[in-house]
Amino acid sequence: MKRFANRREAGRALAARLAARTWHEPLILGLPRGGVPVAKEVADELQAELDVVVARKIGAPGHPEYGVGAVTADSEPIYDPRVLRALNLTEEQLAPTCDREREEAARRTNLYRKDKPPPDIQDRDVIVVDDGLATGVTAKAALHWVAKHQPKSLTLAVPVAAKDSIRIFTTPVVAILVPRHFGAVSRWYDRFDQTTDAEVLSALA
């Protein structure tokens, strides 16, 4: 199965797939940080407004990289109940971590938007873009936030996705690659450098 050279190439491939449809006042929301360079290519191709939706992973105690849930700056957290059961965790136990990540989501949202108001979502076709879909918990929190603002339609678009993760979404998912053996998002890119805040701000400028 093919790989992408980098996020820009992945974004162009995703943009070509999405351009085959007609969108009503499209709004492209990138998930910072890695989803934003991908989202910029989509926004350029669709001649659409580009903005961000910041969702932060809630990590397992002692293993912060292992996401058990996610939260945005101003909505309730989304947890994976299967993972909570498997790790014998409750939402109450994770509340301090959730609060920290909510504050960080607010800080990053303010950093990326600067003085701009949030985008108008109501009655528009909104496409949430990330650089890949692994567990899907962060994307789920982002979609939950967007859905509260009454878009006309809501789509999740990623260059590569784990097949099992796509199944947990009721929102339509557009993915270029759905490999049988997923591994990690980085495996499907030749170059997968960490995206910086400066790169996010440049893409949004």
CSV table of N, CA, C and O in Angstrom, one decimal, residues 19-125:
chain,number,residue,atom,x,y,z
A,19,ALA,N,-13.1,17.3,-3.4
A,19,ALA,CA,-13.5,18.2,-4.5
A,19,ALA,C,-14.5,17.6,-5.4
A,19,ALA,O,-15.1,18.3,-6.2
A,20,ALA,N,-14.6,16.2,-5.4
A,20,ALA,CA,-15.6,15.6,-6.2
A,20,ALA,C,-17.0,15.8,-5.8
A,20,ALA,O,-18.0,15.5,-6.6
A,21,ARG,N,-17.2,16.4,-4.6
A,21,ARG,CA,-18.6,16.7,-4.1
A,21,ARG,C,-18.8,18.2,-4.1
A,21,ARG,O,-17.9,19.0,-4.2
A,22,THR,N,-20.1,18.6,-4.1
A,22,THR,CA,-20.4,20.0,-3.9
A,22,THR,C,-20.7,20.3,-2.5
A,22,THR,O,-21.5,19.5,-1.8
A,23,TRP,N,-20.1,21.3,-2.0
A,23,TRP,CA,-20.3,21.7,-0.6
A,23,TRP,C,-20.9,23.0,-0.4
A,23,TRP,O,-20.7,24.0,-1.2
A,24,HIS,N,-21.8,23.2,0.6
A,24,HIS,CA,-22.5,24.4,0.9
A,24,HIS,C,-21.7,25.3,1.9
A,24,HIS,O,-21.6,24.9,3.0
A,25,GLU,N,-21.2,26.4,1.4
A,25,GLU,CA,-20.4,27.3,2.3
A,25,GLU,C,-19.4,26.5,3.1
A,25,GLU,O,-19.5,26.6,4.4
A,26,PRO,N,-18.5,25.8,2.5
A,26,PRO,CA,-17.7,24.9,3.3
A,26,PRO,C,-16.8,25.6,4.3
A,26,PRO,O,-16.2,26.6,4.0
A,27,LEU,N,-16.6,25.0,5.5
A,27,LEU,CA,-15.7,25.4,6.5
A,27,LEU,C,-14.8,24.2,6.8
A,27,LEU,O,-15.3,23.1,7.1
A,28,ILE,N,-13.5,24.4,6.7
A,28,ILE,CA,-12.5,23.4,7.0
A,28,ILE,C,-11.9,23.6,8.4
A,28,ILE,O,-11.3,24.7,8.6
A,29,LEU,N,-12.0,22.7,9.3
A,29,LEU,CA,-11.5,22.8,10.6
A,29,LEU,C,-10.4,21.8,10.8
A,29,LEU,O,-10.6,20.6,10.8
A,30,GLY,N,-9.1,22.3,10.9
A,30,GLY,CA,-8.0,21.4,11.2
A,30,GLY,C,-7.8,21.1,12.6
A,30,GLY,O,-8.1,22.0,13.5
A,31,LEU,N,-7.4,19.9,13.0
A,31,LEU,CA,-7.1,19.5,14.3
A,31,LEU,C,-5.6,19.8,14.6
A,31,LEU,O,-4.7,19.1,14.0
A,32,PRO,N,-5.3,20.8,15.4
A,32,PRO,CA,-3.9,21.1,15.6
A,32,PRO,C,-3.2,20.0,16.5
A,32,PRO,O,-3.9,19.4,17.3
A,33,ARG,N,-1.9,19.8,16.2
A,33,ARG,CA,-1.2,20.6,15.3
A,33,ARG,C,-1.1,19.9,13.9
A,33,ARG,O,-1.2,20.6,12.9
A,34,GLY,N,-0.9,18.6,13.9
A,34,GLY,CA,-0.6,17.9,12.6
A,34,GLY,C,-1.7,18.0,11.6
A,34,GLY,O,-1.5,17.8,10.4
A,35,GLY,N,-3.0,18.2,12.0
A,35,GLY,CA,-4.1,18.2,11.0
A,35,GLY,C,-4.1,19.5,10.2
A,35,GLY,O,-4.8,19.5,9.1
A,36,VAL,N,-3.5,20.5,10.7
A,36,VAL,CA,-3.7,21.8,10.1
A,36,VAL,C,-3.0,21.9,8.7
A,36,VAL,O,-3.6,22.4,7.7
A,37,PRO,N,-1.7,21.4,8.5
A,37,PRO,CA,-1.2,21.5,7.2
A,37,PRO,C,-2.0,20.6,6.1
A,37,PRO,O,-2.0,21.0,5.0
A,38,VAL,N,-2.6,19.6,6.6
A,38,VAL,CA,-3.4,18.8,5.7
A,38,VAL,C,-4.7,19.6,5.4
A,38,VAL,O,-5.1,19.7,4.2
A,39,ALA,N,-5.3,20.2,6.4
A,39,ALA,CA,-6.5,21.0,6.2
A,39,ALA,C,-6.3,22.2,5.3
A,39,ALA,O,-7.2,22.5,4.5
A,40,LYS,N,-5.1,22.8,5.4
A,40,LYS,CA,-4.8,23.9,4.5
A,40,LYS,C,-4.9,23.5,3.0
A,40,LYS,O,-5.5,24.3,2.2
A,41,GLU,N,-4.4,22.4,2.7
A,41,GLU,CA,-4.5,21.9,1.3
A,41,GLU,C,-5.9,21.7,0.8
A,41,GLU,O,-6.3,22.1,-0.3
A,42,VAL,N,-6.7,21.2,1.8
A,42,VAL,CA,-8.2,21.0,1.5
A,42,VAL,C,-8.9,22.3,1.3
A,42,VAL,O,-9.6,22.5,0.3
A,43,ALA,N,-8.6,23.3,2.2
A,43,ALA,CA,-9.2,24.6,2.1
A,43,ALA,C,-8.9,25.3,0.8
A,43,ALA,O,-9.7,25.9,0.2
A,44,ASP,N,-7.6,25.2,0.5
A,44,ASP,CA,-7.1,25.9,-0.8
A,44,ASP,C,-7.9,25.3,-2.0
A,44,ASP,O,-8.3,26.0,-2.9
A,45,GLU,N,-8.0,24.0,-2.1
A,45,GLU,CA,-8.6,23.3,-3.2
A,45,GLU,C,-10.1,23.6,-3.3
A,45,GLU,O,-10.6,23.9,-4.4
A,46,LEU,N,-10.8,23.7,-2.1
A,46,LEU,CA,-12.2,23.9,-2.1
A,46,LEU,C,-12.5,25.4,-2.0
A,46,LEU,O,-13.7,25.8,-2.0
A,47,GLN,N,-11.5,26.3,-2.0
A,47,GLN,CA,-11.6,27.7,-1.8
A,47,GLN,C,-12.6,28.0,-0.6
A,47,GLN,O,-13.6,28.7,-0.7
A,48,ALA,N,-12.2,27.4,0.5
A,48,ALA,CA,-13.1,27.4,1.7
A,48,ALA,C,-12.3,28.1,2.8
A,48,ALA,O,-11.1,28.2,2.9
A,49,GLU,N,-13.1,28.5,3.8
A,49,GLU,CA,-12.5,29.1,5.0
A,49,GLU,C,-11.8,28.1,5.8
A,49,GLU,O,-12.3,26.9,5.9
A,50,LEU,N,-10.7,28.4,6.4
A,50,LEU,CA,-9.9,27.5,7.2
A,50,LEU,C,-9.8,28.0,8.6
A,50,LEU,O,-9.5,29.2,8.9
A,51,ASP,N,-10.1,27.1,9.6
A,51,ASP,CA,-9.9,27.5,11.0
A,51,ASP,C,-9.5,26.2,11.8
A,51,ASP,O,-9.2,25.2,11.1
A,52,VAL,N,-9.5,26.3,13.1
A,52,VAL,CA,-9.1,25.1,13.9
A,52,VAL,C,-10.2,24.7,14.9
A,52,VAL,O,-11.1,25.5,15.2
A,53,VAL,N,-10.2,23.4,15.3
A,53,VAL,CA,-11.0,23.0,16.4
A,53,VAL,C,-9.9,22.2,17.3
A,53,VAL,O,-9.3,21.2,16.8
A,54,VAL,N,-9.7,22.7,18.5
A,54,VAL,CA,-8.7,22.1,19.4
A,54,VAL,C,-9.3,21.1,20.3
A,54,VAL,O,-10.2,21.5,21.1
A,55,ALA,N,-8.9,19.9,20.2
A,55,ALA,CA,-9.3,18.8,21.1
A,55,ALA,C,-8.1,18.2,21.7
A,55,ALA,O,-7.1,18.0,21.0
A,56,ARG,N,-8.1,18.0,23.0
A,56,ARG,CA,-6.9,17.5,23.7
A,56,ARG,C,-7.2,16.1,24.3
A,56,ARG,O,-8.3,15.8,24.8
A,57,LYS,N,-6.2,15.2,24.1
A,57,LYS,CA,-6.3,13.9,24.6
A,57,LYS,C,-6.3,13.8,26.1
A,57,LYS,O,-5.5,14.5,26.7
A,58,ILE,N,-7.1,13.0,26.7
A,58,ILE,CA,-7.0,12.7,28.1
A,58,ILE,C,-6.3,11.4,28.3
A,58,ILE,O,-6.8,10.4,27.9
A,59,GLY,N,-5.1,11.4,28.8
A,59,GLY,CA,-4.3,10.2,28.9
A,59,GLY,C,-4.6,9.4,30.2
A,59,GLY,O,-5.1,9.9,31.2
A,60,ALA,N,-4.2,8.1,30.1
A,60,ALA,CA,-4.4,7.2,31.2
A,60,ALA,C,-3.3,7.6,32.3
A,60,ALA,O,-2.2,8.1,32.0
A,61,PRO,N,-3.7,7.5,33.6
A,61,PRO,CA,-2.7,7.8,34.7
A,61,PRO,C,-1.4,7.0,34.5
A,61,PRO,O,-1.4,5.8,34.3
A,62,GLY,N,-0.3,7.8,34.5
A,62,GLY,CA,1.0,7.1,34.3
A,62,GLY,C,1.4,6.9,32.9
A,62,GLY,O,2.5,6.6,32.6
A,63,HIS,N,0.4,7.0,32.0
A,63,HIS,CA,0.7,6.7,30.5
A,63,HIS,C,-0.1,7.8,29.7
A,63,HIS,O,-1.0,7.5,29.0
A,64,PRO,N,0.4,9.1,29.8
A,64,PRO,CA,-0.3,10.2,29.2
A,64,PRO,C,-0.5,10.1,27.7
A,64,PRO,O,-1.4,10.6,27.1
A,65,GLU,N,0.4,9.3,27.0
A,65,GLU,CA,0.3,9.1,25.6
A,65,GLU,C,-0.9,8.2,25.2
A,65,GLU,O,-1.3,8.2,24.0
A,66,TYR,N,-1.4,7.4,26.1
A,66,TYR,CA,-2.4,6.5,25.9
A,66,TYR,C,-3.8,7.2,26.1
A,66,TYR,O,-4.2,7.3,27.2
A,67,GLY,N,-4.5,7.5,25.0
A,67,GLY,CA,-5.7,8.3,25.2
A,67,GLY,C,-6.9,7.5,25.6
A,67,GLY,O,-7.2,6.5,24.9
A,68,VAL,N,-7.5,7.9,26.7
A,68,VAL,CA,-8.8,7.2,27.1
A,68,VAL,C,-10.0,8.1,26.8
A,68,VAL,O,-11.1,7.7,26.9
A,69,GLY,N,-9.7,9.3,26.5
A,69,GLY,CA,-10.8,10.3,26.2
A,69,GLY,C,-10.2,11.6,25.6
A,69,GLY,O,-9.0,11.6,25.3
A,70,ALA,N,-11.0,12.6,25.4
A,70,ALA,CA,-10.6,13.8,24.8
A,70,ALA,C,-11.6,14.9,25.2
A,70,ALA,O,-12.7,14.6,25.5
A,71,VAL,N,-11.1,16.2,25.1
A,71,VAL,CA,-12.0,17.3,25.5
A,71,VAL,C,-11.6,18.5,24.7
A,71,VAL,O,-10.5,18.7,24.3
A,72,THR,N,-12.6,19.4,24.5
A,72,THR,CA,-12.3,20.7,23.9
A,72,THR,C,-12.4,21.8,25.0
A,72,THR,O,-12.7,21.4,26.1
A,73,ALA,N,-12.2,23.0,24.6
A,73,ALA,CA,-12.1,24.1,25.6
A,73,ALA,C,-13.4,24.3,26.3
A,73,ALA,O,-13.5,24.7,27.5
A,74,ASP,N,-14.6,24.1,25.6
A,74,ASP,CA,-15.8,24.4,26.2
A,74,ASP,C,-16.9,23.4,26.0
A,74,ASP,O,-18.1,23.7,25.7
A,75,SER,N,-16.6,22.1,26.1
A,75,SER,CA,-17.6,21.1,26.1
A,75,SER,C,-17.2,19.9,27.0
A,75,SER,O,-16.1,19.8,27.4
A,76,GLU,N,-18.2,19.1,27.3
A,76,GLU,CA,-17.9,18.0,28.2
A,76,GLU,C,-17.0,17.0,27.5
A,76,GLU,O,-17.0,16.9,26.3
A,77,PRO,N,-16.2,16.2,28.3
A,77,PRO,CA,-15.3,15.3,27.7
A,77,PRO,C,-16.0,14.1,27.1
A,77,PRO,O,-17.1,13.7,27.4
A,78,ILE,N,-15.3,13.5,26.1
A,78,ILE,CA,-15.8,12.2,25.5
A,78,ILE,C,-14.8,11.1,25.9
A,78,ILE,O,-13.6,11.3,25.7
A,79,TYR,N,-15.3,10.0,26.5
A,79,TYR,CA,-14.5,8.9,26.9
A,79,TYR,C,-14.8,7.7,26.1
A,79,TYR,O,-15.9,7.5,25.6
A,80,ASP,N,-13.8,6.8,26.0
A,80,ASP,CA,-14.0,5.5,25.3
A,80,ASP,C,-14.4,4.5,26.5
A,80,ASP,O,-13.5,4.1,27.3
A,81,PRO,N,-15.7,4.2,26.6
A,81,PRO,CA,-16.1,3.3,27.7
A,81,PRO,C,-15.4,2.0,27.7
A,81,PRO,O,-15.2,1.4,28.8
A,82,ARG,N,-15.0,1.4,26.6
A,82,ARG,CA,-14.4,0.1,26.5
A,82,ARG,C,-13.0,0.2,27.2
A,82,ARG,O,-12.6,-0.7,28.0
A,83,VAL,N,-12.3,1.3,26.9
A,83,VAL,CA,-11.0,1.5,27.5
A,83,VAL,C,-11.1,1.8,29.0
A,83,VAL,O,-10.3,1.3,29.8
A,84,LEU,N,-12.1,2.6,29.4
A,84,LEU,CA,-12.3,2.8,30.9
A,84,LEU,C,-12.5,1.5,31.6
A,84,LEU,O,-11.9,1.3,32.7
A,85,ARG,N,-13.3,0.7,31.0
A,85,ARG,CA,-13.6,-0.6,31.7
A,85,ARG,C,-12.3,-1.5,31.7
A,85,ARG,O,-12.0,-2.1,32.8
A,86,ALA,N,-11.6,-1.5,30.6
A,86,ALA,CA,-10.4,-2.4,30.6
A,86,ALA,C,-9.3,-1.9,31.6
A,86,ALA,O,-8.6,-2.7,32.1
A,87,LEU,N,-9.3,-0.6,31.8
A,87,LEU,CA,-8.2,-0.1,32.7
A,87,LEU,C,-8.8,0.2,34.1
A,87,LEU,O,-8.1,0.7,35.0
A,88,ASN,N,-10.1,-0.2,34.3
A,88,ASN,CA,-10.7,0.0,35.6
A,88,ASN,C,-10.7,1.4,36.1
A,88,ASN,O,-10.3,1.7,37.3
A,89,LEU,N,-11.0,2.3,35.2
A,89,LEU,CA,-11.0,3.8,35.5
A,89,LEU,C,-12.4,4.3,35.5
A,89,LEU,O,-13.3,3.8,34.8
A,90,THR,N,-12.6,5.4,36.3
A,90,THR,CA,-13.8,6.1,36.2
A,90,THR,C,-13.6,7.6,35.7
A,90,THR,O,-12.5,8.1,35.8
A,91,GLU,N,-14.6,8.2,35.2
A,91,GLU,CA,-14.5,9.6,34.8
A,91,GLU,C,-14.1,10.5,35.9
A,91,GLU,O,-13.4,11.5,35.7
A,92,GLU,N,-14.6,10.2,37.1
A,92,GLU,CA,-14.3,11.0,38.3
A,92,GLU,C,-12.7,11.0,38.6
A,92,GLU,O,-12.1,12.0,38.9
A,93,GLN,N,-12.1,9.8,38.4
A,93,GLN,CA,-10.7,9.7,38.6
A,93,GLN,C,-9.9,10.5,37.6
A,93,GLN,O,-8.8,11.0,37.9
A,94,LEU,N,-10.5,10.7,36.4
A,94,LEU,CA,-9.8,11.4,35.4
A,94,LEU,C,-10.1,12.9,35.3
A,94,LEU,O,-9.5,13.6,34.5
A,95,ALA,N,-11.0,13.4,36.2
A,95,ALA,CA,-11.4,14.8,36.2
A,95,ALA,C,-10.3,15.8,36.3
A,95,ALA,O,-10.3,16.7,35.6
A,96,PRO,N,-9.2,15.6,37.2
A,96,PRO,CA,-8.2,16.5,37.2
A,96,PRO,C,-7.4,16.6,35.9
A,96,PRO,O,-7.0,17.7,35.5
A,97,THR,N,-7.1,15.5,35.3
A,97,THR,CA,-6.5,15.5,34.0
A,97,THR,C,-7.3,16.2,32.9
A,97,THR,O,-6.9,17.0,32.1
A,98,CYS,N,-8.6,15.9,33.0
A,98,CYS,CA,-9.6,16.5,32.0
A,98,CYS,C,-9.5,18.0,32.2
A,98,CYS,O,-9.5,18.7,31.2
A,99,ASP,N,-9.6,18.5,33.4
A,99,ASP,CA,-9.6,20.0,33.6
A,99,ASP,C,-8.3,20.6,33.1
A,99,ASP,O,-8.3,21.7,32.5
A,100,ARG,N,-7.1,19.9,33.3
A,100,ARG,CA,-5.9,20.5,32.8
A,100,ARG,C,-5.9,20.5,31.2
A,100,ARG,O,-5.5,21.5,30.6
A,101,GLU,N,-6.4,19.5,30.6
A,101,GLU,CA,-6.4,19.4,29.1
A,101,GLU,C,-7.4,20.4,28.6
A,101,GLU,O,-7.2,21.0,27.5
A,102,ARG,N,-8.5,20.7,29.3
A,102,ARG,CA,-9.5,21.7,28.9
A,102,ARG,C,-8.9,23.1,28.9
A,102,ARG,O,-9.0,23.8,27.9
A,103,GLU,N,-8.1,23.3,29.9
A,103,GLU,CA,-7.4,24.6,30.0
A,103,GLU,C,-6.4,24.8,28.9
A,103,GLU,O,-6.2,25.8,28.3
A,104,GLU,N,-5.7,23.7,28.6
A,104,GLU,CA,-4.7,23.7,27.5
A,104,GLU,C,-5.4,23.9,26.2
A,104,GLU,O,-4.9,24.6,25.3
A,105,ALA,N,-6.5,23.3,26.0
A,105,ALA,CA,-7.3,23.5,24.7
A,105,ALA,C,-7.7,24.9,24.6
A,105,ALA,O,-7.6,25.5,23.5
A,106,ALA,N,-8.1,25.6,25.7
A,106,ALA,CA,-8.5,27.0,25.6
A,106,ALA,C,-7.3,27.8,25.3
A,106,ALA,O,-7.4,28.8,24.5
A,107,ARG,N,-6.2,27.5,25.9
A,107,ARG,CA,-4.9,28.3,25.7
A,107,ARG,C,-4.5,28.2,24.2
A,107,ARG,O,-4.2,29.2,23.6
A,108,ARG,N,-4.6,27.0,23.7
A,108,ARG,CA,-4.2,26.8,22.3
A,108,ARG,C,-5.2,27.5,21.3
A,108,ARG,O,-4.8,28.0,20.3
A,109,THR,N,-6.4,27.4,21.6
A,109,THR,CA,-7.4,28.0,20.8
A,109,THR,C,-7.2,29.5,20.7
A,109,THR,O,-7.2,30.1,19.6
A,110,ASN,N,-6.9,30.1,21.9
A,110,ASN,CA,-6.7,31.6,21.9
A,110,ASN,C,-5.4,31.9,21.1
A,110,ASN,O,-5.3,32.9,20.4
A,111,LEU,N,-4.4,31.1,21.2
A,111,LEU,CA,-3.1,31.3,20.6
A,111,LEU,C,-3.3,31.3,19.0
A,111,LEU,O,-2.8,32.1,18.3
A,112,TYR,N,-4.1,30.3,18.5
A,112,TYR,CA,-4.2,30.1,17.1
A,112,TYR,C,-5.2,31.1,16.5
A,112,TYR,O,-5.0,31.6,15.4
A,113,ARG,N,-6.2,31.5,17.2
A,113,ARG,CA,-7.2,32.4,16.7
A,113,ARG,C,-6.8,33.9,16.9
A,113,ARG,O,-7.3,34.7,16.2
A,114,LYS,N,-6.0,34.1,17.9
A,114,LYS,CA,-5.6,35.5,18.3
A,114,LYS,C,-6.9,36.2,18.6
A,114,LYS,O,-7.6,35.8,19.5
A,115,ASP,N,-7.1,37.3,18.0
A,115,ASP,CA,-8.3,38.1,18.4
A,115,ASP,C,-9.5,37.8,17.5
A,115,ASP,O,-10.6,38.5,17.6
A,116,LYS,N,-9.4,36.8,16.6
A,116,LYS,CA,-10.5,36.5,15.7
A,116,LYS,C,-11.6,35.8,16.4
A,116,LYS,O,-11.4,35.0,17.3
A,117,PRO,N,-12.9,36.1,16.1
A,117,PRO,CA,-14.0,35.4,16.7
A,117,PRO,C,-14.0,34.0,16.1
A,117,PRO,O,-13.4,33.7,15.1
A,118,PRO,N,-14.6,33.0,16.8
A,118,PRO,CA,-14.8,31.7,16.2
A,118,PRO,C,-15.6,31.7,14.9
A,118,PRO,O,-16.4,32.6,14.8
A,119,PRO,N,-15.3,30.7,14.1
A,119,PRO,CA,-16.0,30.8,12.8
A,119,PRO,C,-17.5,30.5,12.9
A,119,PRO,O,-17.9,29.8,13.9
A,120,ASP,N,-18.3,31.0,12.0
A,120,ASP,CA,-19.7,30.7,12.0
A,120,ASP,C,-19.9,29.3,11.4
A,120,ASP,O,-19.5,29.0,10.3
A,121,ILE,N,-20.6,28.5,12.2
A,121,ILE,CA,-20.7,27.0,11.8
A,121,ILE,C,-22.1,26.7,11.3
A,121,ILE,O,-22.3,25.9,10.4
A,122,GLN,N,-23.1,27.4,11.9
A,122,GLN,CA,-24.5,27.0,11.6
A,122,GLN,C,-24.9,27.1,10.1
A,122,GLN,O,-24.5,28.0,9.4
A,123,ASP,N,-25.5,26.0,9.7
A,123,ASP,CA,-26.0,25.8,8.3
A,123,ASP,C,-24.9,25.8,7.3
A,123,ASP,O,-25.2,26.0,6.1
A,124,ARG,N,-23.7,25.4,7.7
A,124,ARG,CA,-22.6,25.2,6.7
A,124,ARG,C,-22.2,23.8,6.7
A,124,ARG,O,-22.3,23.1,7.7
A,125,ASP,N,-21.6,23.4,5.6
A,125,ASP,CA,-21.0,22.0,5.5
A,125,ASP,C,-19.6,22.1,6.1
A,125,ASP,O,-18.7,22.9,5.6
